[in-house]
XYZ file of C-alpha atoms in Angstrom:
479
model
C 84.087 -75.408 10.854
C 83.338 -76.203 7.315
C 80.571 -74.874 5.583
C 77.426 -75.477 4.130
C 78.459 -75.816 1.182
C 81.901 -77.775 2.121
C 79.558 -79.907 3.974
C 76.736 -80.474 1.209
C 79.314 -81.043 -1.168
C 80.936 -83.882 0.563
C 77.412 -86.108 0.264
C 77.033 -85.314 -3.606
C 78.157 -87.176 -6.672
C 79.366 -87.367 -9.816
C 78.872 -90.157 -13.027
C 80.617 -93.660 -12.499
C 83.650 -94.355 -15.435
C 83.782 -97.342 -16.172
C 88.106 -98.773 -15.199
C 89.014 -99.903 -18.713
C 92.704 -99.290 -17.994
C 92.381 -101.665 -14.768
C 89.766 -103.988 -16.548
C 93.176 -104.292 -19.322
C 95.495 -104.937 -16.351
C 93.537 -108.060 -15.368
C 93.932 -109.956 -18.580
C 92.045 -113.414 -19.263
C 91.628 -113.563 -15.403
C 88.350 -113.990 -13.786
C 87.552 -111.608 -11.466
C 88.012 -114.052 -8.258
C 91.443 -115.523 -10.029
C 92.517 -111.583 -9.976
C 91.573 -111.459 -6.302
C 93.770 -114.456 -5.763
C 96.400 -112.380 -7.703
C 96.058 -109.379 -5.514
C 96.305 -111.000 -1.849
C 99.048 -113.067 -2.895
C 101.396 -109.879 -3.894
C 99.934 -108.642 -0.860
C 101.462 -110.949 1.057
C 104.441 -110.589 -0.611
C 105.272 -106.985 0.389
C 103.579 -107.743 4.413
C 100.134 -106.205 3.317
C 96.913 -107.380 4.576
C 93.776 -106.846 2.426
C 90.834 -108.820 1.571
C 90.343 -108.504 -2.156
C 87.911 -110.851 -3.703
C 85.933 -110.611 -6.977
C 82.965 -107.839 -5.625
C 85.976 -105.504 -5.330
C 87.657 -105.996 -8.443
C 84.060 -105.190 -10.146
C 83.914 -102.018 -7.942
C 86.902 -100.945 -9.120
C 86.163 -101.663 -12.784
C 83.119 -100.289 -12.974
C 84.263 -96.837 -11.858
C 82.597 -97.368 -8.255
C 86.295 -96.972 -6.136
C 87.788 -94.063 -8.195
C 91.021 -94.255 -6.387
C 92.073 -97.136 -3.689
C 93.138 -96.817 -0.396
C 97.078 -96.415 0.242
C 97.286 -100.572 1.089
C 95.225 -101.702 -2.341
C 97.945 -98.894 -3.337
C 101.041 -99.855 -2.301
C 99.974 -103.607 -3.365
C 99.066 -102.677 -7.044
C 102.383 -100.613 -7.819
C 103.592 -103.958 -6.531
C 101.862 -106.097 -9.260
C 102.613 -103.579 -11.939
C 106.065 -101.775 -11.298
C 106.290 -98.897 -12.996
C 102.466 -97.691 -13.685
C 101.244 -94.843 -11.557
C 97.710 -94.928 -10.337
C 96.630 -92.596 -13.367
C 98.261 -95.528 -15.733
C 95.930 -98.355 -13.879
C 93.017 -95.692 -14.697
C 92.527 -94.656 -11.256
C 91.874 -90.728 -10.022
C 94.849 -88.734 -8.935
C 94.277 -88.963 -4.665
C 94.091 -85.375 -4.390
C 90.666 -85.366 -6.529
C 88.779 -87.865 -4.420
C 90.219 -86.482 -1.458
C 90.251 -83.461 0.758
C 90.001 -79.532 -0.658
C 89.832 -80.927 -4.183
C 87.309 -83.612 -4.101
C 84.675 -80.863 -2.114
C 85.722 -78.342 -5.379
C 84.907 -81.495 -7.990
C 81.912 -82.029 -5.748
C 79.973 -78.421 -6.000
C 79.884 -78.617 -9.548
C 78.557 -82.321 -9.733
C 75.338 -83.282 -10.390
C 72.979 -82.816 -7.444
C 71.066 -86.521 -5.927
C 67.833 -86.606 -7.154
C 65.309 -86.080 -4.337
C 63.117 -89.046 -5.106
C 64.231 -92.329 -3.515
C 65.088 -94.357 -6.404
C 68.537 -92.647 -6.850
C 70.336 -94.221 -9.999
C 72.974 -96.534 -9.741
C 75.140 -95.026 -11.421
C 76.302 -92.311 -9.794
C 78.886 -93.133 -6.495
C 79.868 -91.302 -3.358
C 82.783 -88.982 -3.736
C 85.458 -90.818 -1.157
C 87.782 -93.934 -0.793
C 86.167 -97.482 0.536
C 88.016 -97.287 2.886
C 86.568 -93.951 3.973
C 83.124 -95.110 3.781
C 83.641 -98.231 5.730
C 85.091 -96.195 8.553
C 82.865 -93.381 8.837
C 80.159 -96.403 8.835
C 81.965 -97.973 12.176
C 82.917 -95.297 13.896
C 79.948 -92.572 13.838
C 77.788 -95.322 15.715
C 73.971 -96.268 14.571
C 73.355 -100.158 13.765
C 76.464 -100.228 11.320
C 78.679 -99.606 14.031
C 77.365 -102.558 16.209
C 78.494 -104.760 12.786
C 81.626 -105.189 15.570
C 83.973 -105.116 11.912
C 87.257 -103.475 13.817
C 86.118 -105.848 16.764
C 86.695 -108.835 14.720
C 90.527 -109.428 14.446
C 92.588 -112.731 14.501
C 92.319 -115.959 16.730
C 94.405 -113.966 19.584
C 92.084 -111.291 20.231
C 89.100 -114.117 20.542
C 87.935 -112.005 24.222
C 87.198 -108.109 22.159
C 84.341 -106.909 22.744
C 81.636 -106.675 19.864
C 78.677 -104.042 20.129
C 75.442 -104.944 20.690
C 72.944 -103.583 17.778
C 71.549 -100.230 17.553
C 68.572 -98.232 16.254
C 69.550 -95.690 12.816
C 69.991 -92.606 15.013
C 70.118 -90.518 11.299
C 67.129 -91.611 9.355
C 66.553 -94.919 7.492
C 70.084 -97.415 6.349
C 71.454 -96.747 3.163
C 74.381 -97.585 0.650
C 77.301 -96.930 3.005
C 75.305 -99.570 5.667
C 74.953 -101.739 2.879
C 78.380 -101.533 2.552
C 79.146 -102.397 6.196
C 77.304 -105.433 6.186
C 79.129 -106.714 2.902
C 82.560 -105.864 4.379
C 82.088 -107.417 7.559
C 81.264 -110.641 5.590
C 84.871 -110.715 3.534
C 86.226 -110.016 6.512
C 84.815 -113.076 8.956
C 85.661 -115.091 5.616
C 88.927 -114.032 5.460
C 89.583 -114.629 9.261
C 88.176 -118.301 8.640
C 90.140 -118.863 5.907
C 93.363 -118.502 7.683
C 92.528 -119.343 11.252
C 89.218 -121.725 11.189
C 85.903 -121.104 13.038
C 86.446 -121.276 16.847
C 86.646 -118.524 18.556
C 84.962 -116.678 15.744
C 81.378 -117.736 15.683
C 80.356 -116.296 19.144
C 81.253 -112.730 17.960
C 80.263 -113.095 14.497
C 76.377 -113.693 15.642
C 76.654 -110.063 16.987
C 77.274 -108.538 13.642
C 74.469 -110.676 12.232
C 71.644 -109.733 14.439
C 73.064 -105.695 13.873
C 72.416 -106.440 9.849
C 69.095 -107.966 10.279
C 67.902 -104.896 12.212
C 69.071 -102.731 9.840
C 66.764 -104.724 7.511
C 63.795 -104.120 9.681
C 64.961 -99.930 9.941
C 62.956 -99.856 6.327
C 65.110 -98.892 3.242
C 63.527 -96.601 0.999
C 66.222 -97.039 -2.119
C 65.067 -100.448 -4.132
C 68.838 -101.212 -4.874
C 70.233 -100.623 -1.121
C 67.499 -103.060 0.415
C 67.983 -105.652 -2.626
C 72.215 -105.137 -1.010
C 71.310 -105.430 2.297
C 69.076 -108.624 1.750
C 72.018 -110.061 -0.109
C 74.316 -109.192 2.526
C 72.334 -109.768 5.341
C 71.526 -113.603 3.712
C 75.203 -113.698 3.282
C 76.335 -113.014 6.370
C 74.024 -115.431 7.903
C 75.604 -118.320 5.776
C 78.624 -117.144 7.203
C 77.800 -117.338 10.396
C 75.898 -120.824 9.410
C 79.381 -121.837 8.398
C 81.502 -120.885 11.498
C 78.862 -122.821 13.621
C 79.196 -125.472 11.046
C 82.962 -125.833 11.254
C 82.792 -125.702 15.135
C 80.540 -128.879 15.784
C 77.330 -126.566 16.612
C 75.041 -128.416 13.529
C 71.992 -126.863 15.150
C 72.987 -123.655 15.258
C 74.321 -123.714 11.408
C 71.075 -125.587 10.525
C 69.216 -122.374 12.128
C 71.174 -119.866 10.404
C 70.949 -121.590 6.968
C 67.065 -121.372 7.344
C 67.218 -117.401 7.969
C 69.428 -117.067 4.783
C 66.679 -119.335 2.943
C 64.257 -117.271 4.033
C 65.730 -113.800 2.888
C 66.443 -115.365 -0.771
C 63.223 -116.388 -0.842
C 61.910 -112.735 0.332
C 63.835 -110.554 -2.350
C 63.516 -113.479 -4.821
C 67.768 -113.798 -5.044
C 68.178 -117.050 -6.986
C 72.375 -116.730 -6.084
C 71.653 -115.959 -2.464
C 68.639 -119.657 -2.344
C 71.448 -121.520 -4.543
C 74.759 -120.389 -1.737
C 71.919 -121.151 1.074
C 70.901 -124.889 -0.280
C 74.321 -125.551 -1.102
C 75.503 -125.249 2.578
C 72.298 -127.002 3.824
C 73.378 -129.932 1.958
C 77.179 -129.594 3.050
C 75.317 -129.765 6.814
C 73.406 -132.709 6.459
C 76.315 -135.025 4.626
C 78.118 -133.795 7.470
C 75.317 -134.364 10.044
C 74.681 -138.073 9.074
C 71.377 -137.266 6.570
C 72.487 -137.844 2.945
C 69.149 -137.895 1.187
C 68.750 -134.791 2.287
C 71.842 -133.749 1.415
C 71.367 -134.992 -2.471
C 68.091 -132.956 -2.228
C 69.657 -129.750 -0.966
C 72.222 -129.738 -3.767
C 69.547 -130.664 -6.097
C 67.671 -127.708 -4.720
C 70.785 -125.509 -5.186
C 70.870 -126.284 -8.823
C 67.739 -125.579 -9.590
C 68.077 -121.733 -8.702
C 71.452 -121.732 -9.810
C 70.844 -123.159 -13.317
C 70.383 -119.512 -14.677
C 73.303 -117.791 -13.245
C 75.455 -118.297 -15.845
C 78.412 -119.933 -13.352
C 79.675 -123.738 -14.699
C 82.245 -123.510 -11.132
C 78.685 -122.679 -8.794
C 76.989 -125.769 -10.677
C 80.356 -127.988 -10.535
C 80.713 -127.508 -6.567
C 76.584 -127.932 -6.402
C 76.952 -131.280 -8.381
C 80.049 -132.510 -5.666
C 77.360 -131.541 -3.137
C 75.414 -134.040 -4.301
C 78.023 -136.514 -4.837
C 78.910 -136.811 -1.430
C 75.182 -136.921 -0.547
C 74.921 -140.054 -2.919
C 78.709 -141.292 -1.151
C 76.946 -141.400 2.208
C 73.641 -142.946 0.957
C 76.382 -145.909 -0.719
C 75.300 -145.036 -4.184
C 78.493 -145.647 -5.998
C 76.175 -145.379 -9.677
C 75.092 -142.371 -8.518
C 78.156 -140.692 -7.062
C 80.332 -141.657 -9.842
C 77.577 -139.612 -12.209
C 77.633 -136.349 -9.704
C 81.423 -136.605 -9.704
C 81.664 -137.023 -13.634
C 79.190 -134.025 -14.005
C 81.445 -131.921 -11.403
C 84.646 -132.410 -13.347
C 82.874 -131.268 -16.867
C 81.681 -128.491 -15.409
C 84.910 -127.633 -13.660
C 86.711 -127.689 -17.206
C 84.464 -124.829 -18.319
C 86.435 -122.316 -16.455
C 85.761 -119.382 -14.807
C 83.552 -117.082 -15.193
C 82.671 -113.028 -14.922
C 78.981 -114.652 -13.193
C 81.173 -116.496 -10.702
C 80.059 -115.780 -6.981
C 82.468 -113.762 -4.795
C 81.901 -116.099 -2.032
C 83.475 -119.272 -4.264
C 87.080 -118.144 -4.364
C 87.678 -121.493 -2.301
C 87.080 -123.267 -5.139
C 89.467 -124.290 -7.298
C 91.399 -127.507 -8.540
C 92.552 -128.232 -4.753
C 89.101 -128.061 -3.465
C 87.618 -130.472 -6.130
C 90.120 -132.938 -5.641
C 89.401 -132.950 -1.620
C 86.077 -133.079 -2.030
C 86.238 -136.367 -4.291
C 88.203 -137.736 -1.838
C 86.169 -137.383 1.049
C 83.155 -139.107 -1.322
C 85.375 -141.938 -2.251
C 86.698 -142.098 1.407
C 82.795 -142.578 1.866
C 82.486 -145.661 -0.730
C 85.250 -147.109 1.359
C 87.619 -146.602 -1.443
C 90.874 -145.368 1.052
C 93.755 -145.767 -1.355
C 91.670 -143.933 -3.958
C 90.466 -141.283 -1.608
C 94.298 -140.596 -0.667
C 95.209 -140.062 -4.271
C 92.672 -137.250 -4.056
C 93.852 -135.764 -0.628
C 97.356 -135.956 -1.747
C 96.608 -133.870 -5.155
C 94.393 -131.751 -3.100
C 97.195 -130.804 -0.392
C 99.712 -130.213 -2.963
C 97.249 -127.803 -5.010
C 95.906 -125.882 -2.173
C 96.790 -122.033 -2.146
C 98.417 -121.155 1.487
C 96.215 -118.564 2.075
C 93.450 -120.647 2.823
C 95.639 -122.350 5.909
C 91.802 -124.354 7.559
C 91.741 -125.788 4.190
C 95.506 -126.976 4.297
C 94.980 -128.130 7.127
C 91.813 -130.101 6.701
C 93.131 -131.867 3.233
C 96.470 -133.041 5.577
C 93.428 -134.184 8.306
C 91.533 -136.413 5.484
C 94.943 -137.542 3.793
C 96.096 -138.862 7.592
C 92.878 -140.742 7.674
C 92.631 -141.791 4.340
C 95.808 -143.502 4.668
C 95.701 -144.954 8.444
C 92.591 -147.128 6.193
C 94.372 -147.901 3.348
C 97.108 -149.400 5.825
C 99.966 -146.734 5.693
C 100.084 -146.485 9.141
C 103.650 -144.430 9.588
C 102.865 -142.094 6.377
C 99.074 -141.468 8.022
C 101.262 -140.321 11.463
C 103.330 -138.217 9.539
C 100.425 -136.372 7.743
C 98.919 -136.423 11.579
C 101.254 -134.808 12.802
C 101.772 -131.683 10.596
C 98.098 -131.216 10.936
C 98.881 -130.634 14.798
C 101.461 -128.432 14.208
C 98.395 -126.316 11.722
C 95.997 -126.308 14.828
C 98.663 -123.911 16.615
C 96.818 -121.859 14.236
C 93.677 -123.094 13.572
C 90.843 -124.109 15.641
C 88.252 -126.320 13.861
C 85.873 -129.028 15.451
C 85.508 -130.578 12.328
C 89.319 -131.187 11.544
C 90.034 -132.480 15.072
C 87.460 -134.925 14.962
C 88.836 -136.220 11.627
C 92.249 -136.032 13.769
C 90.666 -137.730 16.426
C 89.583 -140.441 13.909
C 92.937 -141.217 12.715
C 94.657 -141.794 15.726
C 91.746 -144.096 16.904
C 92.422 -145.921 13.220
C 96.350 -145.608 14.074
C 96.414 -147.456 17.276
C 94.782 -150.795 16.190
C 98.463 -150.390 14.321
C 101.300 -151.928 15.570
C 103.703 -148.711 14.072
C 107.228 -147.459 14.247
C 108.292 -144.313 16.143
C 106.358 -141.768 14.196
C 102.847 -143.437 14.820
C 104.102 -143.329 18.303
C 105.122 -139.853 18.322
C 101.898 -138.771 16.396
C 99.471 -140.455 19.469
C 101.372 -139.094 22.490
C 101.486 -135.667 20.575
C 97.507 -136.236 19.971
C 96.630 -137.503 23.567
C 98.695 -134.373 25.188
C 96.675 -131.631 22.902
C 93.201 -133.023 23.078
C 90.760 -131.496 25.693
C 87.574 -132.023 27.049
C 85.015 -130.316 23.791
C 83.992 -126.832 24.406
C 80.519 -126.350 25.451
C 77.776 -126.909 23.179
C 80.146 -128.097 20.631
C 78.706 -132.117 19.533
C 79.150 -133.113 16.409
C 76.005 -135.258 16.751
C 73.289 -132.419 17.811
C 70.655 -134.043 17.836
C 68.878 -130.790 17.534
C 70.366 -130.068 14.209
């Protein structure tokens, strides 16, 4: 049994160091570009992790002192050669084990007030903290994170929520709810929202109670907030991308609300920006141009020219629907400037979608809009050939609007081809939203008197399409 002392000593801390070695190692990078770096070697060696800009700032502000042996492997990978001392990390043996409770004694003591600084970090690995957060129950556990694993294992079960059974939530519940939302996204990403959303509501409702358990620490509840407000865009999203527009509009309202409570200008900016993604989507386009309007307001001091680019194409393809070619061409024109600004260290985490793939599919779909096919399927084309495989829904939904931009612009056998290697994506990802834009084309496709491969496309269409799953209509009346 350890003791006292062993067992006080694992809860203290000692000074964050700023990374500079690791801050040197990412160059003229952005932070999400990085990210991009990281999963990609990741993939390269049969890794799985889901780096994104919040962790490359944790690790260069000191906050991870030495990653877990994945983020390990994966690094050595990227820089052959360096040891983990070279990239600036701690040797393992001091954050972990006999030597990290030694280190520990001697550290500074947490001050006994509630507002703890910031600057002082947990001795142990993330990917300690995240465990000991699932496993050792209380509301962080029911955040269902281990339950949520790819499109096969759709039936797991997911806790229910749960009282704190050890006082009030802090930092490593904070951290919970902020991993379980790079996780969903990352599961999205490659395999699109159905079979997803159900679960992910569980999770949700867990991080919303933990809100109500009463933080005492000004900077956890400020993190939970945000992560609580991002998870429910999240989940907004998944219902989004399955056909449920009420349930998205619903959960985009509760991540409104919770910007609006802890005044987070990012958090109302990421909430109004979806909200006008919805109603373009849901047939409302004035109220999609004021939604993105809406977003740039709060987002006009966040210091992001990408979050203000993607806000201005939100608005663009509210003026698209509304047949405001003046004013579309103006949003797009602003978009593009923008865009050309670069990245930036302000960036949000959540935006590493965006990139020169996404802004060329999202001009086509507004030009699509105007009626403007062959246009529109210049756009899809660039943005298919641009889009990093990671993000597989998005490959997959660029193919879906290059199919139908080009069964319009009278290409009927090149519009079956594109067709058809979006049903070979669906083996793999299950989106409402892309097989109604599937469903779209082949309606286009057989007004088309077309050679074999138009042929082959519809039978192959007819023979995978199924009745809707329930509560799954596009046209939700509700929403």
């Amino acid at each position: 049994m350890a003791s006292p002392a062993a067992s006080s000593a694992s809860s203290r801390t000692v000074p964050a160091r700023p990374n500079l070695a690791f801050r040197q190692l990412r160059g003229r990078l952005s932070p999400g570009e990085f990210a991009a770096a990281v999963r990609r070697s990741a993939r390269e060696i049969g890794e799985q992790v889901s780096c994104d800009a919040r962790y490359v700032g944790r690790v260069e502000s000191g906050e991870i002192r030495c990653p877990n042996y994945a983020y390990e492997r994966v690094f050595r990978h990227m820089f052959p050669g360096l040891t983990l001392p070279d990239m600036g990390f701690a040797p393992r043996e001091a954050v972990r084990g006999r030597g990290a409770r030694t280190a520990a004694v001697g550290a500074a003591p947490l001050a006994t007030e509630p507002d703890h600084r910031d600057t002082r970090i947990q001795i142990c690995e993330e990917s300690d903290v995240l465990r000991r957060a699932f496993i050792t129950g209380g509301p962080a556990a029911a955040l269902g994170f281990a339950a949520l694993h790819p499109i096969e294992a759709a039936a797991a079960h997911v806790p229910g929520p749960r009282a704190p059974v050890t006082g009030r939530p802090g930092a490593p519940e904070a951290a919970a709810v902020e991993e379980a939302v790079r996780h969903i996204r990352l599961l999205d990403d490659r395999h699109g929202a159905e079979g997803i959303y159900r679960r992910a509501t569980q999770p949700l409702r867990a991080a919303y109670e933990l809100l109500d358990a009463g933080v005492q620490r000004r900077s956890v509840s400020d993190r939970l907030h945000a992560g609580a407000g991002e998870l429910a865009i999240t989940v907004g999203w998944l219902a989004h991308d399955s056909g449920r527009f009420g349930d998205a509009r619903s959960h985009y309202a509760e991540a409104l609300a919770t910007a609006r409570v802890c005044g987070d200008a990012a958090l109302e900016a990421h909430a109004f920006c979806n909200t006008a993604f919805l109603a373009r989507d849901a047939g409302r386009p004035r109220e999609a141009v004021r939604a993105a309007q809406a977003a740039q307001q709060a987002a006009k001091h966040l210091a992001s020219p990408r979050l203000l680019s993607l806000l201005a194409l939100r608005e663009a393809g509210g003026w698209a629907g509304l047949a405001d070619r003046s004013g579309c061409e103006q949003a797009l024109a602003r978009a593009e400037r923008l865009f050309a600004g670069g990245p930036r260290d302000g960036d949000p985490e959540w935006m590493t979608f965006y990139g020169e793939a996404e802004l060329a599919g999202l001009e086509a779909q507004c030009w699509s809009a105007l009626g403007e096919a062959g246009r529109a399927a210049e756009h899809a084309r660039r943005a298919v050939a641009l889009q990093d495989s990671h993000f597989t829904r998005n490959i997959a939904l660029f193919t879906a609007e290059l199919a139908g931009d080009l069964a319009d612009s009278g290409e009927p056998e090149e519009a079956a081809a594109a067709g058809v290697r979006v049903l070979s994506l669906l083996e793999e990802v299950r989106s409402a939203r892309i097989r109604t834009m599937l469903d779209g084309t082949a309606r286009t496709l057989r007004a088309h008197p077309g050679g074999g491969v138009v042929t082959a496309f519809l039978e192959r269409h007819a023979a995978t399409a199924g009745p809707e799953a329930d509560g799954r209509r596009g046209g939700d009346p509700a929403c």
